PDB file of C-alpha atoms in Angstrom:
ATOM      1  CA  UNK A   1     -22.033   9.940 -81.949  1.00 83.00           C
ATOM      2  CA  UNK A   2     -20.082  13.112 -82.745  1.00 87.00           C
ATOM      3  CA  UNK A   3     -18.433  11.603 -85.780  1.00 91.00           C
ATOM      4  CA  UNK A   4     -14.918  12.375 -84.458  1.00 89.00           C
ATOM      5  CA  UNK A   5     -12.043  10.023 -84.954  1.00 88.00           C
ATOM      6  CA  UNK A   6      -9.366  10.109 -82.215  1.00 85.00           C
ATOM      7  CA  UNK A   7      -5.820  10.458 -83.498  1.00 87.00           C
ATOM      8  CA  UNK A   8      -4.232   9.460 -80.229  1.00 82.00           C
ATOM      9  CA  UNK A   9      -5.274   7.717 -77.017  1.00 82.00           C
ATOM     10  CA  UNK A  10      -3.139   7.596 -73.886  1.00 83.00           C
ATOM     11  CA  UNK A  11      -3.645   6.001 -70.487  1.00 88.00           C
ATOM     12  CA  UNK A  12      -3.983   8.452 -67.633  1.00 89.00           C
ATOM     13  CA  UNK A  13      -0.779   7.310 -65.837  1.00 90.00           C
ATOM     14  CA  UNK A  14       1.262   7.708 -69.023  1.00 88.00           C
ATOM     15  CA  UNK A  15      -0.296  11.110 -69.701  1.00 90.00           C
ATOM     16  CA  UNK A  16       0.696  12.262 -66.216  1.00 90.00           C
ATOM     17  CA  UNK A  17       4.234  10.950 -66.731  1.00 88.00           C
ATOM     18  CA  UNK A  18       4.468  12.700 -70.142  1.00 85.00           C
ATOM     19  CA  UNK A  19       3.187  15.922 -68.605  1.00 86.00           C
ATOM     20  CA  UNK A  20       5.790  15.762 -65.810  1.00 85.00           C
ATOM     21  CA  UNK A  21       8.700  14.983 -68.090  1.00 83.00           C
ATOM     22  CA  UNK A  22       7.574  17.641 -70.592  1.00 83.00           C
ATOM     23  CA  UNK A  23       7.260  20.307 -67.911  1.00 82.00           C
ATOM     24  CA  UNK A  24      10.177  19.409 -65.652  1.00 79.00           C
ATOM     25  CA  UNK A  25      12.370  17.029 -67.675  1.00 70.00           C
ATOM     26  CA  UNK A  26      16.080  16.659 -66.883  1.00 49.00           C
ATOM     27  CA  UNK A  27      16.621  20.178 -65.518  1.00 45.00           C
ATOM     28  CA  UNK A  28      13.401  22.097 -64.896  1.00 42.00           C
ATOM     29  CA  UNK A  29      15.078  25.420 -64.039  1.00 46.00           C
ATOM     30  CA  UNK A  30      17.349  25.379 -67.068  1.00 43.00           C
ATOM     31  CA  UNK A  31      14.513  24.480 -69.385  1.00 46.00           C
ATOM     32  CA  UNK A  32      12.504  27.429 -68.106  1.00 48.00           C
ATOM     33  CA  UNK A  33      15.368  29.861 -68.501  1.00 51.00           C
ATOM     34  CA  UNK A  34      16.065  28.703 -72.059  1.00 46.00           C
ATOM     35  CA  UNK A  35      12.400  29.124 -72.968  1.00 50.00           C
ATOM     36  CA  UNK A  36      12.410  32.593 -71.423  1.00 49.00           C
ATOM     37  CA  UNK A  37       9.017  31.973 -69.870  1.00 51.00           C
ATOM     38  CA  UNK A  38       7.555  34.224 -67.252  1.00 48.00           C
ATOM     39  CA  UNK A  39       6.256  31.953 -64.535  1.00 50.00           C
ATOM     40  CA  UNK A  40       3.956  32.371 -61.614  1.00 51.00           C
ATOM     41  CA  UNK A  41       5.297  32.068 -58.083  1.00 53.00           C
ATOM     42  CA  UNK A  42       3.451  28.761 -57.683  1.00 49.00           C
ATOM     43  CA  UNK A  43       5.020  27.249 -60.807  1.00 52.00           C
ATOM     44  CA  UNK A  44       8.457  28.501 -59.667  1.00 56.00           C
ATOM     45  CA  UNK A  45       7.899  26.782 -56.298  1.00 53.00           C
ATOM     46  CA  UNK A  46       6.993  23.480 -57.992  1.00 54.00           C
ATOM     47  CA  UNK A  47      10.022  23.746 -60.260  1.00 52.00           C
ATOM     48  CA  UNK A  48      12.281  24.381 -57.222  1.00 56.00           C
ATOM     49  CA  UNK A  49      10.587  21.554 -55.298  1.00 54.00           C
ATOM     50  CA  UNK A  50      11.227  19.177 -58.214  1.00 53.00           C
ATOM     51  CA  UNK A  51      14.852  19.391 -57.282  1.00 49.00           C
ATOM     52  CA  UNK A  52      17.209  17.081 -59.086  1.00 48.00           C
ATOM     53  CA  UNK A  53      14.815  15.473 -61.578  1.00 53.00           C
ATOM     54  CA  UNK A  54      17.276  12.573 -62.058  1.00 68.00           C
ATOM     55  CA  UNK A  55      15.959  11.321 -58.716  1.00 78.00           C
ATOM     56  CA  UNK A  56      12.511   9.821 -59.183  1.00 86.00           C
ATOM     57  CA  UNK A  57       9.520  11.729 -57.967  1.00 90.00           C
ATOM     58  CA  UNK A  58       6.144  10.213 -57.073  1.00 92.00           C
ATOM     59  CA  UNK A  59       2.995  11.782 -58.491  1.00 94.00           C
ATOM     60  CA  UNK A  60      -0.106  10.857 -56.492  1.00 96.00           C
ATOM     61  CA  UNK A  61      -3.175  11.605 -58.560  1.00 96.00           C
ATOM     62  CA  UNK A  62      -6.238  11.311 -56.367  1.00 96.00           C
ATOM     63  CA  UNK A  63      -9.172  10.882 -58.772  1.00 94.00           C
ATOM     64  CA  UNK A  64     -12.865  10.344 -58.294  1.00 94.00           C
ATOM     65  CA  UNK A  65     -12.831   6.553 -58.354  1.00 93.00           C
ATOM     66  CA  UNK A  66      -9.199   5.628 -57.921  1.00 94.00           C
ATOM     67  CA  UNK A  67      -5.739   7.018 -57.155  1.00 96.00           C
ATOM     68  CA  UNK A  68      -2.834   6.619 -59.508  1.00 96.00           C
ATOM     69  CA  UNK A  69       0.665   6.698 -58.259  1.00 96.00           C
ATOM     70  CA  UNK A  70       3.298   7.396 -60.900  1.00 95.00           C
ATOM     71  CA  UNK A  71       7.063   7.291 -60.331  1.00 92.00           C
ATOM     72  CA  UNK A  72       8.898   9.520 -62.843  1.00 86.00           C
ATOM     73  CA  UNK A  73      12.522  10.049 -63.773  1.00 79.00           C
ATOM     74  CA  UNK A  74      14.315  10.437 -67.090  1.00 74.00           C
ATOM     75  CA  UNK A  75      14.008   7.071 -68.841  1.00 78.00           C
ATOM     76  CA  UNK A  76      11.912   5.634 -66.060  1.00 82.00           C
ATOM     77  CA  UNK A  77       8.167   5.290 -65.577  1.00 88.00           C
ATOM     78  CA  UNK A  78       6.506   3.026 -63.017  1.00 92.00           C
ATOM     79  CA  UNK A  79       2.890   3.247 -61.970  1.00 94.00           C
ATOM     80  CA  UNK A  80       0.226   1.543 -59.873  1.00 95.00           C
ATOM     81  CA  UNK A  81      -3.522   2.238 -59.496  1.00 95.00           C
ATOM     82  CA  UNK A  82      -4.760   2.213 -55.912  1.00 93.00           C
ATOM     83  CA  UNK A  83      -8.321   1.377 -55.009  1.00 85.00           C
ATOM     84  CA  UNK A  84      -9.076   4.610 -53.221  1.00 86.00           C
ATOM     85  CA  UNK A  85     -10.484   7.768 -54.755  1.00 93.00           C
ATOM     86  CA  UNK A  86     -12.403  10.891 -53.691  1.00 95.00           C
ATOM     87  CA  UNK A  87     -15.597   8.822 -53.696  1.00 95.00           C
ATOM     88  CA  UNK A  88     -14.442   6.659 -50.820  1.00 95.00           C
ATOM     89  CA  UNK A  89     -14.106   9.753 -48.576  1.00 96.00           C
ATOM     90  CA  UNK A  90     -17.328  11.242 -49.863  1.00 95.00           C
ATOM     91  CA  UNK A  91     -19.251   8.006 -49.267  1.00 96.00           C
ATOM     92  CA  UNK A  92     -17.982   7.755 -45.674  1.00 97.00           C
ATOM     93  CA  UNK A  93     -19.206  11.299 -44.893  1.00 97.00           C
ATOM     94  CA  UNK A  94     -22.570  10.772 -46.655  1.00 97.00           C
ATOM     95  CA  UNK A  95     -23.193   7.525 -44.723  1.00 96.00           C
ATOM     96  CA  UNK A  96     -22.078   8.879 -41.342  1.00 96.00           C
ATOM     97  CA  UNK A  97     -23.965  12.189 -41.499  1.00 96.00           C
ATOM     98  CA  UNK A  98     -26.817  11.416 -43.925  1.00 96.00           C
ATOM     99  CA  UNK A  99     -25.773  14.222 -46.327  1.00 96.00           C
ATOM    100  CA  UNK A 100     -26.065  14.744 -50.044  1.00 96.00           C
ATOM    101  CA  UNK A 101     -22.994  14.195 -52.169  1.00 96.00           C
ATOM    102  CA  UNK A 102     -22.683  17.953 -52.696  1.00 95.00           C
ATOM    103  CA  UNK A 103     -22.796  18.630 -48.952  1.00 96.00           C
ATOM    104  CA  UNK A 104     -20.177  15.947 -48.355  1.00 96.00           C
ATOM    105  CA  UNK A 105     -17.923  17.548 -50.951  1.00 95.00           C
ATOM    106  CA  UNK A 106     -18.232  20.930 -49.203  1.00 95.00           C
ATOM    107  CA  UNK A 107     -17.352  19.493 -45.811  1.00 96.00           C
ATOM    108  CA  UNK A 108     -14.417  17.530 -47.180  1.00 95.00           C
ATOM    109  CA  UNK A 109     -12.934  20.568 -48.860  1.00 94.00           C
ATOM    110  CA  UNK A 110     -13.767  23.089 -46.126  1.00 95.00           C
ATOM    111  CA  UNK A 111     -14.226  21.476 -42.719  1.00 94.00           C
ATOM    112  CA  UNK A 112     -15.351  24.751 -41.199  1.00 93.00           C
ATOM    113  CA  UNK A 113     -18.709  24.235 -43.002  1.00 94.00           C
ATOM    114  CA  UNK A 114     -19.112  21.046 -40.851  1.00 94.00           C
ATOM    115  CA  UNK A 115     -20.681  21.581 -37.390  1.00 94.00           C
ATOM    116  CA  UNK A 116     -18.123  19.223 -35.840  1.00 95.00           C
ATOM    117  CA  UNK A 117     -15.016  18.838 -37.997  1.00 95.00           C
ATOM    118  CA  UNK A 118     -13.443  16.396 -35.547  1.00 95.00           C
ATOM    119  CA  UNK A 119     -16.325  13.964 -36.106  1.00 96.00           C
ATOM    120  CA  UNK A 120     -15.949  14.287 -39.873  1.00 96.00           C
ATOM    121  CA  UNK A 121     -12.239  13.424 -39.628  1.00 95.00           C
ATOM    122  CA  UNK A 122     -13.121  10.433 -37.441  1.00 95.00           C
ATOM    123  CA  UNK A 123     -15.552   9.252 -40.154  1.00 96.00           C
ATOM    124  CA  UNK A 124     -12.843   9.370 -42.861  1.00 96.00           C
ATOM    125  CA  UNK A 125      -9.957   8.159 -40.706  1.00 95.00           C
ATOM    126  CA  UNK A 126     -10.234   4.511 -41.918  1.00 95.00           C
ATOM    127  CA  UNK A 127     -10.064   5.682 -45.588  1.00 95.00           C
ATOM    128  CA  UNK A 128      -7.083   8.008 -44.875  1.00 94.00           C
ATOM    129  CA  UNK A 129      -5.282   5.133 -43.165  1.00 94.00           C
ATOM    130  CA  UNK A 130      -5.962   2.734 -45.980  1.00 94.00           C
ATOM    131  CA  UNK A 131      -4.757   5.192 -48.600  1.00 95.00           C
ATOM    132  CA  UNK A 132      -1.629   6.006 -46.573  1.00 94.00           C
ATOM    133  CA  UNK A 133      -0.933   2.256 -46.269  1.00 94.00           C
ATOM    134  CA  UNK A 134      -1.373   1.710 -49.977  1.00 94.00           C
ATOM    135  CA  UNK A 135       0.935   4.640 -50.750  1.00 95.00           C
ATOM    136  CA  UNK A 136       3.588   3.157 -48.444  1.00 94.00           C
ATOM    137  CA  UNK A 137       3.235  -0.279 -49.904  1.00 95.00           C
ATOM    138  CA  UNK A 138       3.515   1.188 -53.417  1.00 95.00           C
ATOM    139  CA  UNK A 139       6.713   2.999 -52.566  1.00 94.00           C
ATOM    140  CA  UNK A 140       8.144  -0.216 -51.066  1.00 94.00           C
ATOM    141  CA  UNK A 141       7.204  -2.160 -54.198  1.00 95.00           C
ATOM    142  CA  UNK A 142       8.841   0.435 -56.399  1.00 94.00           C
ATOM    143  CA  UNK A 143      12.029   0.368 -54.338  1.00 92.00           C
ATOM    144  CA  UNK A 144      12.060  -3.389 -54.619  1.00 93.00           C
ATOM    145  CA  UNK A 145      11.598  -3.281 -58.395  1.00 91.00           C
ATOM    146  CA  UNK A 146      14.050  -0.386 -58.908  1.00 87.00           C
ATOM    147  CA  UNK A 147      16.491  -0.441 -55.949  1.00 87.00           C
ATOM    148  CA  UNK A 148      18.869   1.980 -57.687  1.00 86.00           C
ATOM    149  CA  UNK A 149      16.139   4.656 -57.706  1.00 86.00           C
ATOM    150  CA  UNK A 150      14.827   6.168 -54.513  1.00 87.00           C
ATOM    151  CA  UNK A 151      11.884   8.538 -54.525  1.00 89.00           C
ATOM    152  CA  UNK A 152      12.917  11.874 -53.071  1.00 84.00           C
ATOM    153  CA  UNK A 153       9.672  13.858 -53.421  1.00 88.00           C
ATOM    154  CA  UNK A 154       5.951  13.270 -53.826  1.00 90.00           C
ATOM    155  CA  UNK A 155       3.478  15.649 -55.547  1.00 92.00           C
ATOM    156  CA  UNK A 156      -0.218  15.463 -54.914  1.00 93.00           C
ATOM    157  CA  UNK A 157      -2.640  16.219 -57.749  1.00 93.00           C
ATOM    158  CA  UNK A 158      -6.109  15.397 -58.995  1.00 93.00           C
ATOM    159  CA  UNK A 159      -9.501  16.586 -57.767  1.00 93.00           C
ATOM    160  CA  UNK A 160      -9.202  14.494 -54.569  1.00 93.00           C
ATOM    161  CA  UNK A 161      -6.080  16.460 -53.627  1.00 92.00           C
ATOM    162  CA  UNK A 162      -8.490  19.093 -52.430  1.00 91.00           C
ATOM    163  CA  UNK A 163      -9.417  16.908 -49.412  1.00 93.00           C
ATOM    164  CA  UNK A 164      -8.569  19.144 -46.488  1.00 92.00           C
ATOM    165  CA  UNK A 165      -5.864  17.515 -44.401  1.00 90.00           C
ATOM    166  CA  UNK A 166      -4.855  14.862 -46.897  1.00 92.00           C
ATOM    167  CA  UNK A 167      -1.359  16.175 -47.494  1.00 89.00           C
ATOM    168  CA  UNK A 168      -0.709  16.487 -43.741  1.00 89.00           C
ATOM    169  CA  UNK A 169      -2.059  12.984 -43.141  1.00 90.00           C
ATOM    170  CA  UNK A 170       0.192  11.472 -45.763  1.00 89.00           C
ATOM    171  CA  UNK A 171       3.205  13.337 -44.419  1.00 86.00           C
ATOM    172  CA  UNK A 172       2.812  12.835 -40.669  1.00 84.00           C
ATOM    173  CA  UNK A 173      -0.161  10.479 -40.125  1.00 74.00           C
ATOM    174  CA  UNK A 174      -3.150  11.129 -37.901  1.00 65.00           C
TER     175      UNK A 174
END
């Protein structure tokens, strides 16, 4: 409709892998020093957290309809799409509390806007548990396929990463 011809098309998992390797590559701290870039505290923290980039890291991209899990290391890319996205959490809150999608988004990002945050978390507990199980199964599949590579760190990204409590739940459970 716009008359534009794409020069290049890339799947989202590969785009995320390419971003990670471009930004953090083999030695993220050395690459930043060579480039002489001034970086924000947040970017410095991510670079330090990346640690030894020769060890694979997992990137968990929680999107609207699905979650992509990408394992990255130099010369290695492995990914899997999980069936859970932001919409699963949103739908659970909409159905339980008869809200609009916009209201559900607000509650999920800022539980203090919810009259009873504990009841909201109970409503999304099954989705959190399912996502955590899928993540664990994916890590196990990766370790089975690439036993010489063990994921040392996981980074959460995507719009669904704004789900309040998601990171804590993935780290320690309910």
